[in-house]
Tab-separated table of C-alpha atoms in Angstrom:
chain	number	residue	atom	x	y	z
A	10	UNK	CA	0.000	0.000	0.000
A	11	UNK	CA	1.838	3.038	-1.248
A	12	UNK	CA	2.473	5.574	1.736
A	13	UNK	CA	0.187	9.027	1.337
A	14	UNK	CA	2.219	11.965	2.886
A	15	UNK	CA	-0.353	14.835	3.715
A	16	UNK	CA	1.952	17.129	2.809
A	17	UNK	CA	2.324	16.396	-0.747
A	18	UNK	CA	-1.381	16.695	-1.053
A	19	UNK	CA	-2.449	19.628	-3.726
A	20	UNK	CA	-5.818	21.347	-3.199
A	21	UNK	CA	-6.971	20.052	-5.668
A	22	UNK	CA	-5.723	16.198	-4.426
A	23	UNK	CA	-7.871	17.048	-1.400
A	24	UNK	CA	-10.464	18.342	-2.666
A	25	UNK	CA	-10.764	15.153	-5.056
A	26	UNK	CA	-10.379	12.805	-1.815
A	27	UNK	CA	-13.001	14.695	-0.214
A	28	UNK	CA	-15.400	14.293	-3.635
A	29	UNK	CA	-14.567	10.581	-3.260
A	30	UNK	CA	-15.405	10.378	0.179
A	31	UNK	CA	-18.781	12.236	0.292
A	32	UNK	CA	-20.106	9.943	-3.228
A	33	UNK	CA	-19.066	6.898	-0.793
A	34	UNK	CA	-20.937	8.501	1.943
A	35	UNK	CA	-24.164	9.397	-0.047
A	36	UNK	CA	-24.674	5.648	-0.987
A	37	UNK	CA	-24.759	4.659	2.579
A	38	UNK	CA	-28.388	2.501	3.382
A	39	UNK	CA	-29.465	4.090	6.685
A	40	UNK	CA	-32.136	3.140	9.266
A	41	UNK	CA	-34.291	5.073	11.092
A	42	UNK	CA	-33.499	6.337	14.221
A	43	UNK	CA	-36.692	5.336	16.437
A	44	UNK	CA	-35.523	1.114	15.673
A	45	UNK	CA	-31.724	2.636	16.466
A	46	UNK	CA	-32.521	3.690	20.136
A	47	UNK	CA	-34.718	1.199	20.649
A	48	UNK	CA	-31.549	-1.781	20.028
A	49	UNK	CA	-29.704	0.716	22.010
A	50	UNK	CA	-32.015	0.566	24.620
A	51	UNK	CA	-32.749	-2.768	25.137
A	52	UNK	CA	-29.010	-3.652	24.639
A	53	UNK	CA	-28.283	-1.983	27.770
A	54	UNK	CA	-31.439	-3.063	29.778
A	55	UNK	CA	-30.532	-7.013	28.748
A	56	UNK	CA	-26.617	-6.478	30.250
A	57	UNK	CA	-27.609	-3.385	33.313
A	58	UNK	CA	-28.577	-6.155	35.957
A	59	UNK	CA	-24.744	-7.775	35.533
A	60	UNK	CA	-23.176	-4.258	35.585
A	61	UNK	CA	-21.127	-3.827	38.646
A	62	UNK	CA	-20.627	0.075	38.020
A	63	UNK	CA	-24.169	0.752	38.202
A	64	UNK	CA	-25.804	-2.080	40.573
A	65	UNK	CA	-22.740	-1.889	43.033
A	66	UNK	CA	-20.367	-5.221	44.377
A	67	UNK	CA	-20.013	-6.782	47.941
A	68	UNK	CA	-17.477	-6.249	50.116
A	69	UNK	CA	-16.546	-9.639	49.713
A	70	UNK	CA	-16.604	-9.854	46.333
A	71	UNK	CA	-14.694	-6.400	45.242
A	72	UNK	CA	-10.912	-7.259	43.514
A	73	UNK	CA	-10.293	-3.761	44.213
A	74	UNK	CA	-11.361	-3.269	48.088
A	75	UNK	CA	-8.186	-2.314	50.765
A	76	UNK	CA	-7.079	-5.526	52.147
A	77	UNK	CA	-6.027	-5.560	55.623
A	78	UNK	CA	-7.153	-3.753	59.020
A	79	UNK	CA	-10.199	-4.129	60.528
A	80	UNK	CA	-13.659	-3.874	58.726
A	81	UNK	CA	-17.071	-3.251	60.568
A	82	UNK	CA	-19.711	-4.792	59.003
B	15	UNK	CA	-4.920	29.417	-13.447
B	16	UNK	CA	-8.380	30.379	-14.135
B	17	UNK	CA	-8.898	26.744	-15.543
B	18	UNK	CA	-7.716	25.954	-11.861
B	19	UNK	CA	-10.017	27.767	-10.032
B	20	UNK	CA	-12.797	26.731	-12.017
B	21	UNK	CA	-11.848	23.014	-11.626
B	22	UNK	CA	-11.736	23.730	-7.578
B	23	UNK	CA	-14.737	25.360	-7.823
B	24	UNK	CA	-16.572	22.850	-9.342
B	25	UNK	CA	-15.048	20.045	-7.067
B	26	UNK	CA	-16.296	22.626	-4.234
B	27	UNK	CA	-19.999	22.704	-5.804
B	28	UNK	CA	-19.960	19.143	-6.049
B	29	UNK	CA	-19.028	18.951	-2.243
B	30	UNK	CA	-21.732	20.939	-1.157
B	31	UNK	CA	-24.590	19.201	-3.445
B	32	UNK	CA	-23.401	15.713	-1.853
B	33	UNK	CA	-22.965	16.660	1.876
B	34	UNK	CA	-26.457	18.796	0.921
B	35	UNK	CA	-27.772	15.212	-0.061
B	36	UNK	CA	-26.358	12.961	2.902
B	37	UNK	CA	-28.064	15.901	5.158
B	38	UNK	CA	-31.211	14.983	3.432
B	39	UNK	CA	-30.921	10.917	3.797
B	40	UNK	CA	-29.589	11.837	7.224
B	41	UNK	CA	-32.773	13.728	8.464
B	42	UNK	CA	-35.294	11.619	6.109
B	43	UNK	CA	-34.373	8.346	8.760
B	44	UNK	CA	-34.965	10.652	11.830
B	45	UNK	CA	-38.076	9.911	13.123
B	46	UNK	CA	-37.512	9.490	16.650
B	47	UNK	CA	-34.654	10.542	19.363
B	48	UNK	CA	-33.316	8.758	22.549
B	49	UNK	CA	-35.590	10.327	24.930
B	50	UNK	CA	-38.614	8.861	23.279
B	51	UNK	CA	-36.757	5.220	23.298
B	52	UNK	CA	-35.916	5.367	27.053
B	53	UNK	CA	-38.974	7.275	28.095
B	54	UNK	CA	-40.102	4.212	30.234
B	55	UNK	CA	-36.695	3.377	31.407
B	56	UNK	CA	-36.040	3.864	34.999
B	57	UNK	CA	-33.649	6.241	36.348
B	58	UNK	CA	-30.118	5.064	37.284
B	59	UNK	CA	-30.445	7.217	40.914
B	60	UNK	CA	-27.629	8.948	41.561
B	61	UNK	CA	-24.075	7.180	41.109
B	62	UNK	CA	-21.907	7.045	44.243
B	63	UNK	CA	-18.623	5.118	43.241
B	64	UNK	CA	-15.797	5.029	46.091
B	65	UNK	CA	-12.475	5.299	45.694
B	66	UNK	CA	-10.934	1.863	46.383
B	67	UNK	CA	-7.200	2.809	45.167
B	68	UNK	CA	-4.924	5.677	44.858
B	69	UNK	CA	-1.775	4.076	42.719
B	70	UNK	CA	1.101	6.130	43.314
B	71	UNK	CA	4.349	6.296	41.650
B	72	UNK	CA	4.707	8.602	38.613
B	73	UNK	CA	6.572	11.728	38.869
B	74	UNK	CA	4.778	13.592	36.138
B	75	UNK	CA	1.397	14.146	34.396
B	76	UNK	CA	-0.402	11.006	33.865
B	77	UNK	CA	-1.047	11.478	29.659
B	78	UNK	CA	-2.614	7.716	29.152
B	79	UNK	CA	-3.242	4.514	30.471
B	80	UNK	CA	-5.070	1.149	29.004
B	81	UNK	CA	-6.339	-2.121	30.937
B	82	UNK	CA	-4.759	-5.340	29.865
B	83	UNK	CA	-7.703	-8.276	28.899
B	84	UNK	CA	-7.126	-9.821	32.074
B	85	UNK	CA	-8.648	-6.862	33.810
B	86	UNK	CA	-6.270	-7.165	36.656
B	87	UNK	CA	-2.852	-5.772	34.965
B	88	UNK	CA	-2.458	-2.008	33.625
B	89	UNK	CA	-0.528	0.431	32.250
B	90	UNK	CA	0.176	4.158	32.390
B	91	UNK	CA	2.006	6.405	30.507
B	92	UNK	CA	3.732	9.716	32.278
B	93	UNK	CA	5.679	11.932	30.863
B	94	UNK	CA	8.412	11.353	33.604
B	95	UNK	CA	9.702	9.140	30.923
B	96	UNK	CA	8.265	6.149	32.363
B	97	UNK	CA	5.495	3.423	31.589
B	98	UNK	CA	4.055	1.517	34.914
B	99	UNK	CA	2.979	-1.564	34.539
B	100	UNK	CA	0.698	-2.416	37.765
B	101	UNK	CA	-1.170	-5.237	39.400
B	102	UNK	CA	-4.338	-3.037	40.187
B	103	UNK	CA	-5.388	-5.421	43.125
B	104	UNK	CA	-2.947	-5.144	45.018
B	105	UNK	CA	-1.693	-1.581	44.326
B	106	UNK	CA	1.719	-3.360	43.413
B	107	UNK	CA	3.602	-2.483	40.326
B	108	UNK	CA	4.957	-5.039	38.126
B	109	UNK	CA	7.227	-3.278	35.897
B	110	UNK	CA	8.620	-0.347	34.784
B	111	UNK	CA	9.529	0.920	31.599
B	112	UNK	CA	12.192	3.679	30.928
B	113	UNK	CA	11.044	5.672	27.342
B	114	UNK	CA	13.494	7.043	25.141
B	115	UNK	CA	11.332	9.665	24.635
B	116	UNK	CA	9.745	11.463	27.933
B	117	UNK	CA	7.363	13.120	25.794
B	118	UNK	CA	4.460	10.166	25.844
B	119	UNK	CA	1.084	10.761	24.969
B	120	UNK	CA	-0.350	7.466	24.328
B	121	UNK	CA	-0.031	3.392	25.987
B	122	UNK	CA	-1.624	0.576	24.664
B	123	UNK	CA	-1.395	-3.096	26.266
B	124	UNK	CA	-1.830	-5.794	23.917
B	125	UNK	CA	-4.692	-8.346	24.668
B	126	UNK	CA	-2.184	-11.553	24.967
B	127	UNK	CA	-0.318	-9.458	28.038
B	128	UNK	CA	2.923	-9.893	26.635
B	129	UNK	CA	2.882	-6.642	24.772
B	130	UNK	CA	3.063	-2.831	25.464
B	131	UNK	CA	3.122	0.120	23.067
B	132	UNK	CA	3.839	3.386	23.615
B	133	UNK	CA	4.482	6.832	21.596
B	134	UNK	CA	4.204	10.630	21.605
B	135	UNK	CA	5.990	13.641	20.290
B	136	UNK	CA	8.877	11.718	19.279
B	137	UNK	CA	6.025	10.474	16.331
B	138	UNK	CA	6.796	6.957	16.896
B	139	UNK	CA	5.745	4.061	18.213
B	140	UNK	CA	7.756	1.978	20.528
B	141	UNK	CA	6.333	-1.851	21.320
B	142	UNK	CA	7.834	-3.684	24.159
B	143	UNK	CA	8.148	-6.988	25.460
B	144	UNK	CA	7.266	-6.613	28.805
B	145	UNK	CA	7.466	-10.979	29.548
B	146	UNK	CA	11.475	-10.361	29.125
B	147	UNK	CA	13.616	-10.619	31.956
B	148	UNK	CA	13.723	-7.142	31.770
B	149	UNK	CA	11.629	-5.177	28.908
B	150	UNK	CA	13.020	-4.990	25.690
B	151	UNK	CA	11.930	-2.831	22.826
B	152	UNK	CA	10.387	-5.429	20.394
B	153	UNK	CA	10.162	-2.644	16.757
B	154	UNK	CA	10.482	0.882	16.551
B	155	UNK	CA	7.302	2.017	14.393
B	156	UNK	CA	8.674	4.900	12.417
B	157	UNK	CA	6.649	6.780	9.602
B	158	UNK	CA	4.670	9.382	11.201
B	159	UNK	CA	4.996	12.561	10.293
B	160	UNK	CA	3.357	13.711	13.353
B	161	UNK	CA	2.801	12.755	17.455
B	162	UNK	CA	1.378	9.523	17.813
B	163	UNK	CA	-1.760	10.388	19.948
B	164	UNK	CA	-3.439	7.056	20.258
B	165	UNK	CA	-3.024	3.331	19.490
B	166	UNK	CA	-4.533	-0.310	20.049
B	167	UNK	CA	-3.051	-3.172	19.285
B	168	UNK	CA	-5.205	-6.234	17.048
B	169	UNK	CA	-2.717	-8.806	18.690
B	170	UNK	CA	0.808	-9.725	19.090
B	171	UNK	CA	1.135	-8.631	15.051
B	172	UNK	CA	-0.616	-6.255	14.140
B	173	UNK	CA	-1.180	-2.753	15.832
B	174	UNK	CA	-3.296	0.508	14.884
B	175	UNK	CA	-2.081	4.267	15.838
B	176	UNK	CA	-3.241	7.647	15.272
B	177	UNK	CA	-1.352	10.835	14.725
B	178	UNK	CA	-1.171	14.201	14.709
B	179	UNK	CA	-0.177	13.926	11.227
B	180	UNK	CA	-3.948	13.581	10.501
B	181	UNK	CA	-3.145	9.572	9.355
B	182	UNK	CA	-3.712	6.586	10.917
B	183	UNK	CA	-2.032	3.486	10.297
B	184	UNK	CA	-2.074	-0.352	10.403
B	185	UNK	CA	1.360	-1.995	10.744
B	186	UNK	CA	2.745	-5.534	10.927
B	187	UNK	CA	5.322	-6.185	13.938
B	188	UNK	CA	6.827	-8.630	12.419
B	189	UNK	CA	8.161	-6.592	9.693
B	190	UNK	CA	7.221	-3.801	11.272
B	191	UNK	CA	6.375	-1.996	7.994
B	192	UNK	CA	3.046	0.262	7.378
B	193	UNK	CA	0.793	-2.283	6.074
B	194	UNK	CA	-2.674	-0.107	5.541
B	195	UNK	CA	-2.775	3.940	5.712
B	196	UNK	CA	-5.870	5.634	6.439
B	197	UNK	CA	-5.913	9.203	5.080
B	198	UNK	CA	-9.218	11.433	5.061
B	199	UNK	CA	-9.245	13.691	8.135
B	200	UNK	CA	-8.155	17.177	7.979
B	201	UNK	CA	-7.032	17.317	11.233
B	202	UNK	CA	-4.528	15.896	14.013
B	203	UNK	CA	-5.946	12.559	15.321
B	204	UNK	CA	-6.301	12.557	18.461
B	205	UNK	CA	-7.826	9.194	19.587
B	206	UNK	CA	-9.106	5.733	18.125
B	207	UNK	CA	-10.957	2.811	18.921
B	208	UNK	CA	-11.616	-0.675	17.684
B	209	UNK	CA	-14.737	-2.142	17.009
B	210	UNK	CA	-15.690	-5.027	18.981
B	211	UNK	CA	-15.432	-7.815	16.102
B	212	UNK	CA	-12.604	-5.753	14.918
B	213	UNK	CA	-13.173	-5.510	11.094
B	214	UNK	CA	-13.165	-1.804	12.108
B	215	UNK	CA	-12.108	1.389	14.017
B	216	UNK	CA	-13.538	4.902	14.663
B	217	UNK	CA	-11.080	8.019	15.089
B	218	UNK	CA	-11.778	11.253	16.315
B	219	UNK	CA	-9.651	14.246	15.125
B	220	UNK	CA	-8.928	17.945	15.524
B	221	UNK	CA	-11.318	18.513	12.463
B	222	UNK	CA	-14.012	17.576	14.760
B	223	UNK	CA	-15.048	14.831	12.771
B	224	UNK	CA	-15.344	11.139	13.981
B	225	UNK	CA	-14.867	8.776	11.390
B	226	UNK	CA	-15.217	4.885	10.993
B	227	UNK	CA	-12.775	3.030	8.860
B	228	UNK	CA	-12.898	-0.426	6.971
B	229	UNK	CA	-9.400	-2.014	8.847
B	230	UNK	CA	-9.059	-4.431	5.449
B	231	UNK	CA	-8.953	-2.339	2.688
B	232	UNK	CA	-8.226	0.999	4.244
B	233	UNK	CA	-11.701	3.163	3.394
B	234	UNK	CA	-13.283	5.373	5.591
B	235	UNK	CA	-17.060	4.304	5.810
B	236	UNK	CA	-19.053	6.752	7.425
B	237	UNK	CA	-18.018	10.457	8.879
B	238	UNK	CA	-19.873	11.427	11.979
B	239	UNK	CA	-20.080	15.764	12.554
B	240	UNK	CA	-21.730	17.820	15.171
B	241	UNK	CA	-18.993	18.862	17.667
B	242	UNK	CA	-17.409	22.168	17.302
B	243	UNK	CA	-14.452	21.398	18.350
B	244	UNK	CA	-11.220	18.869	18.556
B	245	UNK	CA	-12.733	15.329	19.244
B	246	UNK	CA	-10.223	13.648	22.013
B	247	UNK	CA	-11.502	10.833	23.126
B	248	UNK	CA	-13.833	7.798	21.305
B	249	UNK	CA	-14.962	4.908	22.331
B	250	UNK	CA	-17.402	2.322	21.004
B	251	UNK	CA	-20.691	1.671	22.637
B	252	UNK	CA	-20.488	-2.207	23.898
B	253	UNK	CA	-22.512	-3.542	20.738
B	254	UNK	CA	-20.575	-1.887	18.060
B	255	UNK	CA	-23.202	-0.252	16.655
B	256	UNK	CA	-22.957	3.389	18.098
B	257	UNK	CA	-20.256	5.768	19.030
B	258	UNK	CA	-19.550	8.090	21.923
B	259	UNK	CA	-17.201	11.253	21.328
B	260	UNK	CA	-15.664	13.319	23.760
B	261	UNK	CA	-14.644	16.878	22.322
B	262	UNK	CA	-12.669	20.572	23.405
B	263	UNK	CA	-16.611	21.831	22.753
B	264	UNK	CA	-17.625	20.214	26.330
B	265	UNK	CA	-20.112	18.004	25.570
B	266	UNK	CA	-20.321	14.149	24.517
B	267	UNK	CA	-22.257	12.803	21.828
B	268	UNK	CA	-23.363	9.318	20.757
B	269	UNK	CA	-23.662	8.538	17.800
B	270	UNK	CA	-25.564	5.761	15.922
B	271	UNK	CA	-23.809	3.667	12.885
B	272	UNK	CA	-26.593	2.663	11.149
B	273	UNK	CA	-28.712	5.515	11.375
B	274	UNK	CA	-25.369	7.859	10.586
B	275	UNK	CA	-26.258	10.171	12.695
B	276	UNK	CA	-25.944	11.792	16.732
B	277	UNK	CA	-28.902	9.854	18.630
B	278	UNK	CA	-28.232	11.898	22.039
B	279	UNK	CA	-25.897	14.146	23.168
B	280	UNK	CA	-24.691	14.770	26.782
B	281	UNK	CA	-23.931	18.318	27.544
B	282	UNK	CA	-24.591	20.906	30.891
B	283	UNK	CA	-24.426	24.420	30.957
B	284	UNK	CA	-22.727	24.265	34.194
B	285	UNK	CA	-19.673	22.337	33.022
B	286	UNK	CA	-17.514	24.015	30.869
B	287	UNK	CA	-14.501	22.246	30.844
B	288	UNK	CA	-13.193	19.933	27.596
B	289	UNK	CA	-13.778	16.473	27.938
B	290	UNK	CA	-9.846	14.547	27.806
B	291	UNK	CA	-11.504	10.735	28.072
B	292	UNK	CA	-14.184	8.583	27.650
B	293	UNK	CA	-14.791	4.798	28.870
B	294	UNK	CA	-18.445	2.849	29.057
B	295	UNK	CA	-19.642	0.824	31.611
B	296	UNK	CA	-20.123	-3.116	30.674
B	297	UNK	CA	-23.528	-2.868	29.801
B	298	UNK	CA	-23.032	0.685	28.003
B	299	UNK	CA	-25.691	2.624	30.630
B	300	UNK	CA	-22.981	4.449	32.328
B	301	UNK	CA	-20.149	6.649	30.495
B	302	UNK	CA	-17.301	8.045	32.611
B	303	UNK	CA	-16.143	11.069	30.984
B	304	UNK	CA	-12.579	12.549	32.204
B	305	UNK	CA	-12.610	16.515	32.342
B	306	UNK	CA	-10.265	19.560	32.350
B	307	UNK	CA	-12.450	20.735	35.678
B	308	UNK	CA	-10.253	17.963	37.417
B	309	UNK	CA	-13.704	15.387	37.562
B	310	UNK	CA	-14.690	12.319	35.792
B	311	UNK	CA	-18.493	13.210	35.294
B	312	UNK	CA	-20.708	10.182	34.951
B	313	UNK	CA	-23.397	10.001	32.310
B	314	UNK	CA	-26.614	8.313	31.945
B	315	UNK	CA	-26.028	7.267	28.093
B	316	UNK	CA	-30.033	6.767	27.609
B	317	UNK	CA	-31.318	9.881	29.571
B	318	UNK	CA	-28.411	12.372	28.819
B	319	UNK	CA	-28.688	13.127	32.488
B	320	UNK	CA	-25.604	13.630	34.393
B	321	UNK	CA	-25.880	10.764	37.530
B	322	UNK	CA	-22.531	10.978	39.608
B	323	UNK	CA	-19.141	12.756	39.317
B	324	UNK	CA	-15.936	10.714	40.793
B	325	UNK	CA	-14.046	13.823	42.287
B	326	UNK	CA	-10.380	13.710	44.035
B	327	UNK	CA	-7.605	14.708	41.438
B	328	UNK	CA	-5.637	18.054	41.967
B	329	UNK	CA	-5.402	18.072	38.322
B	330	UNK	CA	-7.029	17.710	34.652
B	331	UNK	CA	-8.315	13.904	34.366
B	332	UNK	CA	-6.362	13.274	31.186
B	333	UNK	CA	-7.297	9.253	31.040
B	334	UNK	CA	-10.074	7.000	32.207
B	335	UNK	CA	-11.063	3.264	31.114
B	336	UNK	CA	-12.962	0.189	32.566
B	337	UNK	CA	-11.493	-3.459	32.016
B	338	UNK	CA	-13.340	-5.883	30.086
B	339	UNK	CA	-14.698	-7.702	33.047
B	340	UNK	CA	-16.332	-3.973	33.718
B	341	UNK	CA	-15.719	-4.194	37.781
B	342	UNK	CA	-14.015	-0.903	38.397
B	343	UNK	CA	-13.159	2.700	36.500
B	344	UNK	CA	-10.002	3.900	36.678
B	345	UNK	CA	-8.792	7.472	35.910
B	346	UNK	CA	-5.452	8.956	35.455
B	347	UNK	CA	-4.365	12.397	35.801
B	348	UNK	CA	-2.046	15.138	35.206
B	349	UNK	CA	-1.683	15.250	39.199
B	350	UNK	CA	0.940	12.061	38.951
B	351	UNK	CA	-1.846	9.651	40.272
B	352	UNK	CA	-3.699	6.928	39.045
B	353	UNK	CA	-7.294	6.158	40.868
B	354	UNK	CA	-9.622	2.979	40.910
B	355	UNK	CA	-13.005	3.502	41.467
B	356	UNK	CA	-15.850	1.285	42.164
């Protein structure tokens, strides 16, 4: 794969790229947004129960807890 | 010349027809936003995370760390010159490794362990064999023309990294030649992210753009806009099928692949600091956002709400992640430490 150097690039080189880009772009299929949140939505509420950061982890079970001293339960 | 101008200004009017027409596709799919989705979601509450561990050790700013796959080992970059490798439950570290160059901006830990990478304004990037007696620099990656801001490695071979010379780049260790380039962003790259079945990556850049890249044959699929400023830190949303951005501008965004466009952005008049770092929680609900206010705000990704703030750093948050086996958040910072939070 030959090596692009930015620099080299003409205006015009860019502005070609860009051209390029944008017809690849335009083609793109896309779905509407309402079905997109919705898989976003219940992709999270199918994995929340098993996350530790937002239902919290036991003492007992926490890799990261202090060791040592005394602990009042 | 006049030939020349009219060329560019025909490429120019072609531009604008076809961004005019993506514009059109983009708002003809938008028939519904993120607050209507999670409408009937509950709220998180608010999010109290404790500090469990203060790692201490570096003698400079804290630019970067990464989480090895075993979420147990990590690494952070300082710009003391050093990379710390450390066992994060016990507080121990494992290794240390001296840098050529002091000016670091970037560590990645490759997912067999047995790998580190590292790079910054020296515009390459140095892998290491950290399993060596004592760590030994495995290949010099050398063709940037700019600071190497970000990179992730694929496996023991192969490794990504972005640059401030607006590229980013896939390269083979074992030859330890550029093997794809990807060139379209018109600004400094500043941070990158692989897609979790890794046929792909998203960058964000100084152009304020985020865009998502083919990792095969080198094309840049889909460009995501909105921010109005430099995009620092990306990260994929656990499915792969959205984006979060973290930009100079303050806010966050996410952003949805298929429907091409921003879904929901998170963004409060009260903060008004640029956001360095972003990391997701396993499930994607939370997103820990590192700040220049010092904080690593928490964010309810489906109400846009901000839930919890993990406060204690003299100094900007420049670095945050969670492991794969999403148990903690840890966050790095220009005061020297490194905190785990959970």
């Amino acid at each position: 794969m030959p090596v692009i150097n930015v620099d080299d690039l003409t205006d015009k080189d860019k502005a070609l790229m860009e051209v390029t880009q944008l017809k690849r772009e335009v083609q793109l299929q896309r779905w509407m947004t309402s079905k997109c949140c919705e898989e976003i939505k219940d992709y999270i509420q199918a994995g929340v129960d098993e996350d530790t950061l937002v239902k919290g982890i036991s003492e007992d079970k926490n890799p990261f807890k202090e060791k040592g001293g005394c602990v009042i339960c | 010349m006049a030939a020349e101008k009219a060329e560019m200004d025909a490429l120019k009017k072609e531009c604008d027809g076809l961004r005019a027409q993506i514009e059109a596709a983009r708002k003809a799919v938008n028939d519904g936003s993120m607050s209507a989705s999670a409408g009937g979601v509950e709220a998180v509450g608010r999010v109290q995370l404790k500090l469990r561990k203060n790692l201490k050790g570096h003698l400079a700013k804290i630019y970067a760390m990464h989480w090895s796959a075993d979420s147990r080992q990590m690494v952070s970059a300082s710009q003391d010159g050093k990379l710390l490798i450390w066992d994060t439950f016990t507080g121990n570290k494992l290794t240390a490794v001296p840098l050529k160059s002091a000016w670091v901006m970037s560590v990645a830990f490759a997912p067999s362990g047995n790998l580190v990478a590292s790079g910054g304004l020296d515009n390459i990037c140095t892998v290491y064999n950290i399993k060596a007696a004592s760590p030994k620099t495995l290949r010099e990656l050398d063709a940037h023309t700019g600071y190497l801001s970000c990179s992730r490695f694929l496996s023991d071979s192969e490794i990504i990294t972005a640059s401030g010379d607006t590229t980013c780049c896939l390269w083979d260790l074992e030859t330890g030649k550029q093997k794809v380039v990807f060139t379209n962003h018109i600004g400094d790259c500043m941070s990158l992210a692989l897609s979790p079945d890794e046929n792909s990556f998203i960058s964000g850049a100084c152009d304020s753009l985020a865009k998502l890249w083919d990792i095969r044959s080198g094309t840049c699929k889909q460009t995501f806009s909105g921010h109005t400023s430099d995009i620092n830190a990306i990260a994929f949303f656990p499915s792969g099928n959205a984006i979060i951005t973290g930009s100079d501008d303050c806010s966050c965004k996410m952003y949805d692949l298929r429907a091409d466009q921003e879904v929901i952005g998170y963004q409060d008049t009260s903060l008004n600091a640029g956001v360095t770092s972003v990391a997701l929680s396993n499930s994607g609900r939370l997103i820990f956002a590192g700040y220049d206010d010092f904080n690593c705000h928490i964010w309810d990704s489906l109400k846009g709400e901000k839930v919890g703030v993990l406060s204690g750093h003299d100094n900007r948050v420049s670095c945050t992640g969670v492991p794969a086996d999403g148990m903690g958040v840890c966050t790095g910072s220009w005061d020297s430490f490194l905190k785990l939070w959970n």
